[in-house]
Coordinates of C-alpha atoms in Angstrom, one line a residue:
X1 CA 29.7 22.9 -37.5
X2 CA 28.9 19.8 -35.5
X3 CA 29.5 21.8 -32.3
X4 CA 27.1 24.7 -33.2
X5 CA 23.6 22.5 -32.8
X6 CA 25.1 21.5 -29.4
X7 CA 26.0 24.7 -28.3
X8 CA 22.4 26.3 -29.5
X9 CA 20.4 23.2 -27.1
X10 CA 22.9 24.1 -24.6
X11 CA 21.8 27.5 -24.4
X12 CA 18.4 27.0 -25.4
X13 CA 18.2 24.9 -21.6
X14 CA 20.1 27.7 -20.0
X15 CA 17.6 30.5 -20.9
X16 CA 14.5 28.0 -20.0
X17 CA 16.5 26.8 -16.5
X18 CA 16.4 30.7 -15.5
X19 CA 13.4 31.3 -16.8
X20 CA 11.8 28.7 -14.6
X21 CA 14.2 29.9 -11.7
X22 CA 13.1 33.4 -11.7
X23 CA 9.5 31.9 -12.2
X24 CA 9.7 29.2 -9.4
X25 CA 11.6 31.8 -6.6
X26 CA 8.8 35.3 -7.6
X27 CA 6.2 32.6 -6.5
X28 CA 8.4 31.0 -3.0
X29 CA 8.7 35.2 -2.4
X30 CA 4.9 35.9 -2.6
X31 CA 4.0 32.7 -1.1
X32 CA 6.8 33.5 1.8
X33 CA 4.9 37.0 2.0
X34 CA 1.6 35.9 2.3
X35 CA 2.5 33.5 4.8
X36 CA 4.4 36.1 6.8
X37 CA 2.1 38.8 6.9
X38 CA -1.3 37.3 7.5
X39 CA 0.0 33.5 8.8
X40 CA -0.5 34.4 12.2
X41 CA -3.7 36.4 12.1
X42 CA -5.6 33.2 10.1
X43 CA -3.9 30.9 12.7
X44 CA -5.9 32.2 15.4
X45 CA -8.5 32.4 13.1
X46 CA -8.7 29.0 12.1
X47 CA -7.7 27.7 15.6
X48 CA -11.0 26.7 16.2
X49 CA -11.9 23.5 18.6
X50 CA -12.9 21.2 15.8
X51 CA -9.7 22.2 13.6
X52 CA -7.7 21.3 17.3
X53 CA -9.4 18.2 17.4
X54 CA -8.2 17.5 13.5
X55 CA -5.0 18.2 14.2
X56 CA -5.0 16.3 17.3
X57 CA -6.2 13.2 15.4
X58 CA -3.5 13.6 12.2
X59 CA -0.5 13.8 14.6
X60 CA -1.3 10.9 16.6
X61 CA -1.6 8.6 13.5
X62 CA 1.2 9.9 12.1
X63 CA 3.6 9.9 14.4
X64 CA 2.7 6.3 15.4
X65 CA 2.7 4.9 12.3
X66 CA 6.3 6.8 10.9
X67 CA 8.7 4.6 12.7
X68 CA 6.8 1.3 11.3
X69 CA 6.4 2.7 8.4
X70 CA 10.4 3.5 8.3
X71 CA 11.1 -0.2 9.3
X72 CA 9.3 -1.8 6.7
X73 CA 10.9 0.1 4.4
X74 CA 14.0 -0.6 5.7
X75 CA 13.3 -4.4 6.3
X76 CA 12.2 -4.4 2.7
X77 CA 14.7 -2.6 0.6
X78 CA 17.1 -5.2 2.5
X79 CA 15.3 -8.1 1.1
X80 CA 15.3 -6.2 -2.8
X81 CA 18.9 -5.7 -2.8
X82 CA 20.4 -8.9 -0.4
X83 CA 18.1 -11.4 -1.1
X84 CA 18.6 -13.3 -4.5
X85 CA 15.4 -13.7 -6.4
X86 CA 16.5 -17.3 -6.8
X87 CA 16.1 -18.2 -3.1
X88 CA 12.4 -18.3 -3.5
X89 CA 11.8 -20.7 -6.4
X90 CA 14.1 -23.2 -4.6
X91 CA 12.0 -23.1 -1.3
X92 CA 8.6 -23.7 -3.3
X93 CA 7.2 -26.9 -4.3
X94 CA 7.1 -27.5 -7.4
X95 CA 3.6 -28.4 -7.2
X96 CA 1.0 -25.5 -7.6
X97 CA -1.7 -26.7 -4.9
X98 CA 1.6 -27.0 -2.0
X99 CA 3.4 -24.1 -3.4
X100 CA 0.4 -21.7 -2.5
X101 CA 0.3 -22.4 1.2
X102 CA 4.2 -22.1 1.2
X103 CA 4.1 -19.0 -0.9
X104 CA 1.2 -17.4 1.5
X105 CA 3.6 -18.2 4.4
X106 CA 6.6 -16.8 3.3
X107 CA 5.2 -13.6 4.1
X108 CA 5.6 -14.1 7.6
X109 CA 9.6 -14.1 7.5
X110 CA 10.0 -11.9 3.9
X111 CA 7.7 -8.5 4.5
X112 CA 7.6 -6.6 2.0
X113 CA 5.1 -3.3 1.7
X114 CA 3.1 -3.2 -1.0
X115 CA 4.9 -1.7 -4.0
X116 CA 7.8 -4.1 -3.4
X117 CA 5.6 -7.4 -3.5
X118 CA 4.2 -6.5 -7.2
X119 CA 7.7 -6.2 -8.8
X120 CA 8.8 -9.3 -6.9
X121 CA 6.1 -11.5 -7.5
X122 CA 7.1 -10.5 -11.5
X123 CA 10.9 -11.6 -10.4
X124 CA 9.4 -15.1 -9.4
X125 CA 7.8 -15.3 -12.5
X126 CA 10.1 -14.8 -14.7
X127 CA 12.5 -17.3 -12.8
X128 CA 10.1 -20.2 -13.2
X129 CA 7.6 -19.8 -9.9
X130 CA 4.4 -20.6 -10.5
X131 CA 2.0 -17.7 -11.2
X132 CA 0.1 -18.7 -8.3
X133 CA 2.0 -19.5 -5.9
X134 CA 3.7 -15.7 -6.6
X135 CA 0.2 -14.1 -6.5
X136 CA -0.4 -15.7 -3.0
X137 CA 3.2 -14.2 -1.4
X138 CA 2.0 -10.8 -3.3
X139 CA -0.8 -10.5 -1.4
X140 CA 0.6 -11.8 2.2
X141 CA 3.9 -10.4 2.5
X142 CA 2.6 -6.9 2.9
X143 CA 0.2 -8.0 4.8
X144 CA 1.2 -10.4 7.8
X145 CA 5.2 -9.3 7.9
X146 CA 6.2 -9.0 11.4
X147 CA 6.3 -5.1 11.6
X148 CA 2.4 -5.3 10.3
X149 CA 1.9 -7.4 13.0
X150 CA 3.4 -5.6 15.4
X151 CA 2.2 -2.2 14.6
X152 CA -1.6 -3.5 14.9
X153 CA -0.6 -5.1 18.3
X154 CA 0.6 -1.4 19.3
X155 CA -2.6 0.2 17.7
X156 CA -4.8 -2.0 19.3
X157 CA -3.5 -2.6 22.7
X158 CA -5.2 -5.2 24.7
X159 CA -7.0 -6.5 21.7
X160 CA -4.6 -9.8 20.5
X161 CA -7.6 -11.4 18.8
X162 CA -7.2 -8.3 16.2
X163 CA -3.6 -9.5 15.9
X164 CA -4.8 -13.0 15.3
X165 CA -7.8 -12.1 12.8
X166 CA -5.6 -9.6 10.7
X167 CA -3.2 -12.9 10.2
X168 CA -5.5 -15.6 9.8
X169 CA -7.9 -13.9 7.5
X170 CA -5.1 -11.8 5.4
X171 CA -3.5 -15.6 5.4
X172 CA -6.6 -17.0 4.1
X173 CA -7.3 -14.6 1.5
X174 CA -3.8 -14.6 0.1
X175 CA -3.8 -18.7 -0.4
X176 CA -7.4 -18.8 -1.1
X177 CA -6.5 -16.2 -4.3
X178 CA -3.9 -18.5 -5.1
X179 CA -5.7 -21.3 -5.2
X180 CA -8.2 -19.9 -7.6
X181 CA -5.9 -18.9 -9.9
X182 CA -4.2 -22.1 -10.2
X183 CA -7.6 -23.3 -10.8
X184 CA -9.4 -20.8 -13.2
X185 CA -6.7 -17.9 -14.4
X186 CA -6.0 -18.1 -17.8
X187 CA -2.6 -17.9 -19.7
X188 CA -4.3 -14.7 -22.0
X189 CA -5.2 -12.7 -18.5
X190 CA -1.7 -12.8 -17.3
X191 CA 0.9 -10.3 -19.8
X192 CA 4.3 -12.0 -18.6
X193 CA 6.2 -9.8 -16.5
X194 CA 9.1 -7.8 -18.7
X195 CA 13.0 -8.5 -18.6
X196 CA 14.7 -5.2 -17.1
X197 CA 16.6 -3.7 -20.3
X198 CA 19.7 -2.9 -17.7
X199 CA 20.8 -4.7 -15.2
X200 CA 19.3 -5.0 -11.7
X201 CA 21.3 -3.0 -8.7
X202 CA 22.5 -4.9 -5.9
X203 CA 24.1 -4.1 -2.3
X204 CA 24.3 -1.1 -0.7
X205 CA 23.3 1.4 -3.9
X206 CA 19.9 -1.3 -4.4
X207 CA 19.3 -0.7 -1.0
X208 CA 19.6 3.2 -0.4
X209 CA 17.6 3.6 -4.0
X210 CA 15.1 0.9 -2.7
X211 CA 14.8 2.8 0.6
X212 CA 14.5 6.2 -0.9
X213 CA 11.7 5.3 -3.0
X214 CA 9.6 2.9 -0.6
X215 CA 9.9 5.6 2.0
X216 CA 9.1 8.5 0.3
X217 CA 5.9 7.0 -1.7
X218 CA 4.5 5.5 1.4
X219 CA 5.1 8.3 3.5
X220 CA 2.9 10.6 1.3
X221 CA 0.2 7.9 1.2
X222 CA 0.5 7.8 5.1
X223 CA -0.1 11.8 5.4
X224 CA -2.8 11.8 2.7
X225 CA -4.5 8.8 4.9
X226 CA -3.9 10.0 8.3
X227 CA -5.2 13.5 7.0
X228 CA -8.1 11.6 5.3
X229 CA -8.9 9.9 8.4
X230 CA -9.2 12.9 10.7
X231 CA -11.3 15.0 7.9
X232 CA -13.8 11.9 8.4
X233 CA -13.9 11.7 11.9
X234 CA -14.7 15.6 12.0
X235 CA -16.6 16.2 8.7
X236 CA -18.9 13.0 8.6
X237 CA -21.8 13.7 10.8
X238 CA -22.8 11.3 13.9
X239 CA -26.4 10.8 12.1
X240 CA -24.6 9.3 8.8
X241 CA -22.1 7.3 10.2
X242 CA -25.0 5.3 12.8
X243 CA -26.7 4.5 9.3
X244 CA -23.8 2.5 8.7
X245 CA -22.4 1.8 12.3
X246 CA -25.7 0.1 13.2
X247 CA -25.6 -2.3 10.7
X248 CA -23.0 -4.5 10.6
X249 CA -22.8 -5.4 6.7
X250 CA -22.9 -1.5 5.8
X251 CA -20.3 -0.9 8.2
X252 CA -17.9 -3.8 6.5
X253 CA -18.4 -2.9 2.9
X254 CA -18.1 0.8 3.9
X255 CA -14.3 0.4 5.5
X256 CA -13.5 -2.2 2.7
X257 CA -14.1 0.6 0.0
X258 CA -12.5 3.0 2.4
X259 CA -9.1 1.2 2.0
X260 CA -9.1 1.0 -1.5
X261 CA -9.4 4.6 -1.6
X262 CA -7.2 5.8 1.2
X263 CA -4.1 3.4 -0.1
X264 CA -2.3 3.7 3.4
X265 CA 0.8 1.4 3.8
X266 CA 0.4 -1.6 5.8
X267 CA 3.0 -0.9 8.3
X268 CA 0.7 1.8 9.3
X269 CA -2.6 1.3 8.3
X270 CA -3.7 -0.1 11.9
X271 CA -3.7 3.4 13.4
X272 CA -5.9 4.6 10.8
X273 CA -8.2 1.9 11.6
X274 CA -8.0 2.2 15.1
X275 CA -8.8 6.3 15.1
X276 CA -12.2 4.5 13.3
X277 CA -13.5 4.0 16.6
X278 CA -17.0 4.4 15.8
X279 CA -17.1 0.9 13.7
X280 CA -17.2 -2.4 14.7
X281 CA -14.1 -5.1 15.1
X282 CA -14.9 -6.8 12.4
X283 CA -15.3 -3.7 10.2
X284 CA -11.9 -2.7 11.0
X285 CA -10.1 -5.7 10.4
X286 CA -11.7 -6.0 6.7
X287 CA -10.4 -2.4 6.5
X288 CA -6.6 -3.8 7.4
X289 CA -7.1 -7.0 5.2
X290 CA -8.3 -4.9 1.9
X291 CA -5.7 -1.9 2.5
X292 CA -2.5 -4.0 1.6
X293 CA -4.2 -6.2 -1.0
X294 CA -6.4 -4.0 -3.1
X295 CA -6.1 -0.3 -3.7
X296 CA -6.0 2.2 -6.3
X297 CA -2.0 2.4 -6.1
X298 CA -1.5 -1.0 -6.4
X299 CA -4.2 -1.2 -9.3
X300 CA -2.1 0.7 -11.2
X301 CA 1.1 -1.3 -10.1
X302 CA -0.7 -4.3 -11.4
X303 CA -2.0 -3.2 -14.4
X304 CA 1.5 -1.8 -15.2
X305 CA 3.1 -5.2 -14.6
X306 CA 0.5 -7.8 -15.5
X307 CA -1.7 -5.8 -17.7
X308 CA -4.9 -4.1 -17.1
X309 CA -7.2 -7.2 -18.2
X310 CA -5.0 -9.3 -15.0
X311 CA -5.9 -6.0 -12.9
X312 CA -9.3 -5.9 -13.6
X313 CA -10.0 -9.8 -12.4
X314 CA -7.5 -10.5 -10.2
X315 CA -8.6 -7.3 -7.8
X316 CA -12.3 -7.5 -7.9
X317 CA -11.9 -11.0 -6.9
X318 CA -9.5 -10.1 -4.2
X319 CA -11.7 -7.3 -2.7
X320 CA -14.3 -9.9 -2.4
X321 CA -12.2 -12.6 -1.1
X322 CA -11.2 -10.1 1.7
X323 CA -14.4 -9.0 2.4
X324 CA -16.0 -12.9 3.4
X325 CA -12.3 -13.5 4.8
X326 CA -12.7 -10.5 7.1
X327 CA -16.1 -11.2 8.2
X328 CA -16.0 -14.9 8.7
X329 CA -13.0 -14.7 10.9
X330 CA -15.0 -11.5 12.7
X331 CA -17.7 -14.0 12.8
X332 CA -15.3 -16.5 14.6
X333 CA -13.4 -13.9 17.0
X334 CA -16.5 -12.1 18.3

């Protein structure tokens, strides 16, 4: 009698497992005919110069920013599953107002992309690190890792002082954030980080599942920016964008919001911004210094970790941080 429940679920997800089957491969076959029979008639329909230009545009950025985008991810998912959590609270100094700096600096030697640095910062929570001294490496290890770096160096050939005002201001921001919170945040804003109810992979199976997932959810964000990128390039008319091109505060606060929605990974966010050729410097670097600090994807990361009231705070004060950041050391550069 025990057996007979069992036996009823099993065939209860039988019937639906067909059911969506037969469902799933009538759609595949009329999509598959569609395609078939009038995919080469609205091909050379919709071949048109400005749809050549699109495409044109999406590939390039693409395609430049997949193998950077694949090392971070690779360089990355090494750190999660060969680096021990523990290595990083015995670097810091124990004191808040040093540990920042040291924190913020880290991220030159242990990148991380974005969705990597919110569960880490957590781990160094939990093991004792100072909240803001694991805020600060959140926001620079995604930000001024080597293979950000040299990705903007390749995007922006010729230009070092983009090189130089991506680290210095990304640098600033990320220990001037700390700072602040050592100084102002507030036990109450800050839900501590959870325990994992199983225990966390390691080696080579921490790595592959940390490479899958890094991979795969950046690359979509890549091809939704890259695509984003070249629809505004092509769609926006000249006349709008010189409203904001011509002055140089519109054009800053314009890019800035632009990042937050576009939520490309940092390992490839510099060809994004250099396709933005019709904005200044200084625009596009505070579109590289918001991207991997502030964004709706690692809103939700934060909120999910630290709670929504941290979220709230912590990335409207970011955003503006980033913004003056961007535009002092724009200021500075040219």
């Amino acid at each position: 009698m025990e057996d007979r429940p069992t036996l009823v679920n099993r065939l209860r997800l039988g019937v639906r497992a067909l059911f969506y089957a037969a469902v799933g491969g009538a759609s595949l076959l009329a999509i598959a005919t569609v395609v078939t029979v009038l995919g080469p008639t609205l091909a050379l329909d919709l071949y048109t110069p400005p749809v050549a230009a699109w495409w044109t545009v999406f590939t390039a950025i693409a395609v430049q920013g997949v193998p950077f985008l694949l090392l971070g991810t690779v360089v990355s998912a090494a750190i999660g599953a060969f680096v021990p959590a523990k290595v990083f609270s015995r670097l810091l100094p124990r004191n808040p107002v040093l540990a920042v700096p040291v924190a913020g600096a880290a991220g030159i030697v242990l990148p991380g992309c974005e969705c990597a640095s919110v569960p880490v910062a957590g781990s160094l929570m939990r093991r004792g690190v100072a909240p803001s001294a694991a805020l600060a490496f959140l926001l620079s290890a995604p930000a001024i890792n080597p293979v950000v770096l040299v990705a903007t160096s390749i995007a922006f050939p010729g230009q070092p002082a983009m090189v130089l005002g991506r680290l210095v201001a990304s640098l600033a921001t990320a220990v001037v954030m700390g700072w602040l919170w050592a100084r102002f945040g507030r036990e109450e804003w800050l839900r501590p980080p959870r325990h994992s109810a199983h225990p966390t992979a390691t080696g080579v199976r921490a790595f592959v599942a940390g490479l899958q997932h890094d991979f795969l959810h950046a690359g979509g964000f890549l091809v939704l920016g890259a695509a984003a990128a070249a629809t505004f390039n092509l769609v926006v008319p000249r006349s709008v964008l010189d409203v904001f091109t011509g002055s140089a505060w519109l054009s800053v606060l314009l890019l800035a919001v632009l990042a937050v929605v576009l939520c490309v990974c940092s390992e490839a966010d510099a060809f994004v911004a250099a396709s933005l050729s019709g904005f200044s410097s200084t625009a596009r670097l505070a579109f590289m210094v918001v991207g991997p600090m502030v964004d709706l994807k690692l809103i939700a990361l934060q909120a999910g970790t630290f709670g929504r009231s941290f979220a709230v705070r912590f990335t409207s004060v970011t955003w503006l941080v980033a913004v003056v950041s961007s535009v002092l050391v724009g200021w500075w550069l040219w």
